[in-house]
Coordinates of C-alpha atoms in Angstrom, one line a residue:
X15 CA 137.0 122.3 108.1
X16 CA 139.8 122.0 105.2
X17 CA 141.8 125.3 104.7
X18 CA 140.0 127.4 106.9
X19 CA 140.2 125.3 110.1
X20 CA 137.9 125.7 113.0
X21 CA 139.4 128.8 114.1
X22 CA 138.3 130.4 110.6
X23 CA 135.0 129.2 110.6
X24 CA 134.5 130.1 114.0
X25 CA 135.4 133.7 113.4
X26 CA 133.1 133.9 110.4
X27 CA 130.1 132.4 112.4
X28 CA 130.6 134.7 115.2
X29 CA 130.8 137.9 112.5
X30 CA 127.4 136.3 110.6
X31 CA 125.8 136.0 113.7
X32 CA 126.9 139.8 114.9
X33 CA 125.6 141.3 111.6
X34 CA 122.6 139.3 111.6
X35 CA 123.3 137.2 108.6
X36 CA 124.2 133.4 107.8
X37 CA 126.9 131.3 106.7
X38 CA 126.6 128.3 104.5
X39 CA 129.7 126.1 104.7
X40 CA 129.8 123.6 101.1
X41 CA 132.1 121.0 100.1
X42 CA 134.8 122.1 98.1
X43 CA 133.5 120.7 95.1
X44 CA 130.2 122.1 95.4
X45 CA 129.3 123.7 92.1
X46 CA 128.7 127.3 93.2
X47 CA 129.8 129.1 89.6
X48 CA 127.3 126.6 87.8
X49 CA 124.6 127.1 90.3
X50 CA 122.1 129.9 89.3
X51 CA 121.8 132.2 92.9
X52 CA 118.2 132.9 91.9
X53 CA 116.4 129.6 91.0
X54 CA 119.5 127.2 92.2
X55 CA 119.4 125.5 88.4
X56 CA 122.5 123.8 87.9
X57 CA 124.1 123.8 84.1
X58 CA 127.6 122.7 82.7
X59 CA 130.3 125.7 82.4
X60 CA 133.1 125.9 79.9
X61 CA 135.9 128.0 81.2
X62 CA 135.8 130.3 78.8
X63 CA 132.4 131.5 79.2
X64 CA 132.0 134.8 80.7
X65 CA 128.3 135.4 81.4
X66 CA 126.1 132.9 83.2
X67 CA 122.4 133.0 81.4
X68 CA 120.0 131.0 83.4
X69 CA 117.9 129.0 81.2
X70 CA 114.9 128.3 83.9
X71 CA 114.5 132.0 85.3
X72 CA 116.5 133.9 82.8
X73 CA 119.0 135.4 85.0
X74 CA 122.3 136.7 83.3
X75 CA 125.4 137.3 85.2
X76 CA 128.6 138.6 84.3
X77 CA 131.1 136.1 85.9
X78 CA 134.9 137.2 84.8
X79 CA 135.8 140.5 83.6
X80 CA 139.1 141.9 82.8
X81 CA 140.7 144.8 84.6
X82 CA 141.6 147.9 82.6
X83 CA 144.5 149.9 84.3

């Protein structure tokens, strides 16, 4: 279970069940920041790219932002 351990995952499963939501456990190398949350399309993303623009469905997501204090 990696750094979460079985207790951490168990707690997350409990909270998800309590709130009626689901938990998806993925491999640590799963390309989540490269995957469109709308259609599932996966694309290469250079580290300096700030916006995810999906060529398949047109979804645009701001990935990182600089905090202004």
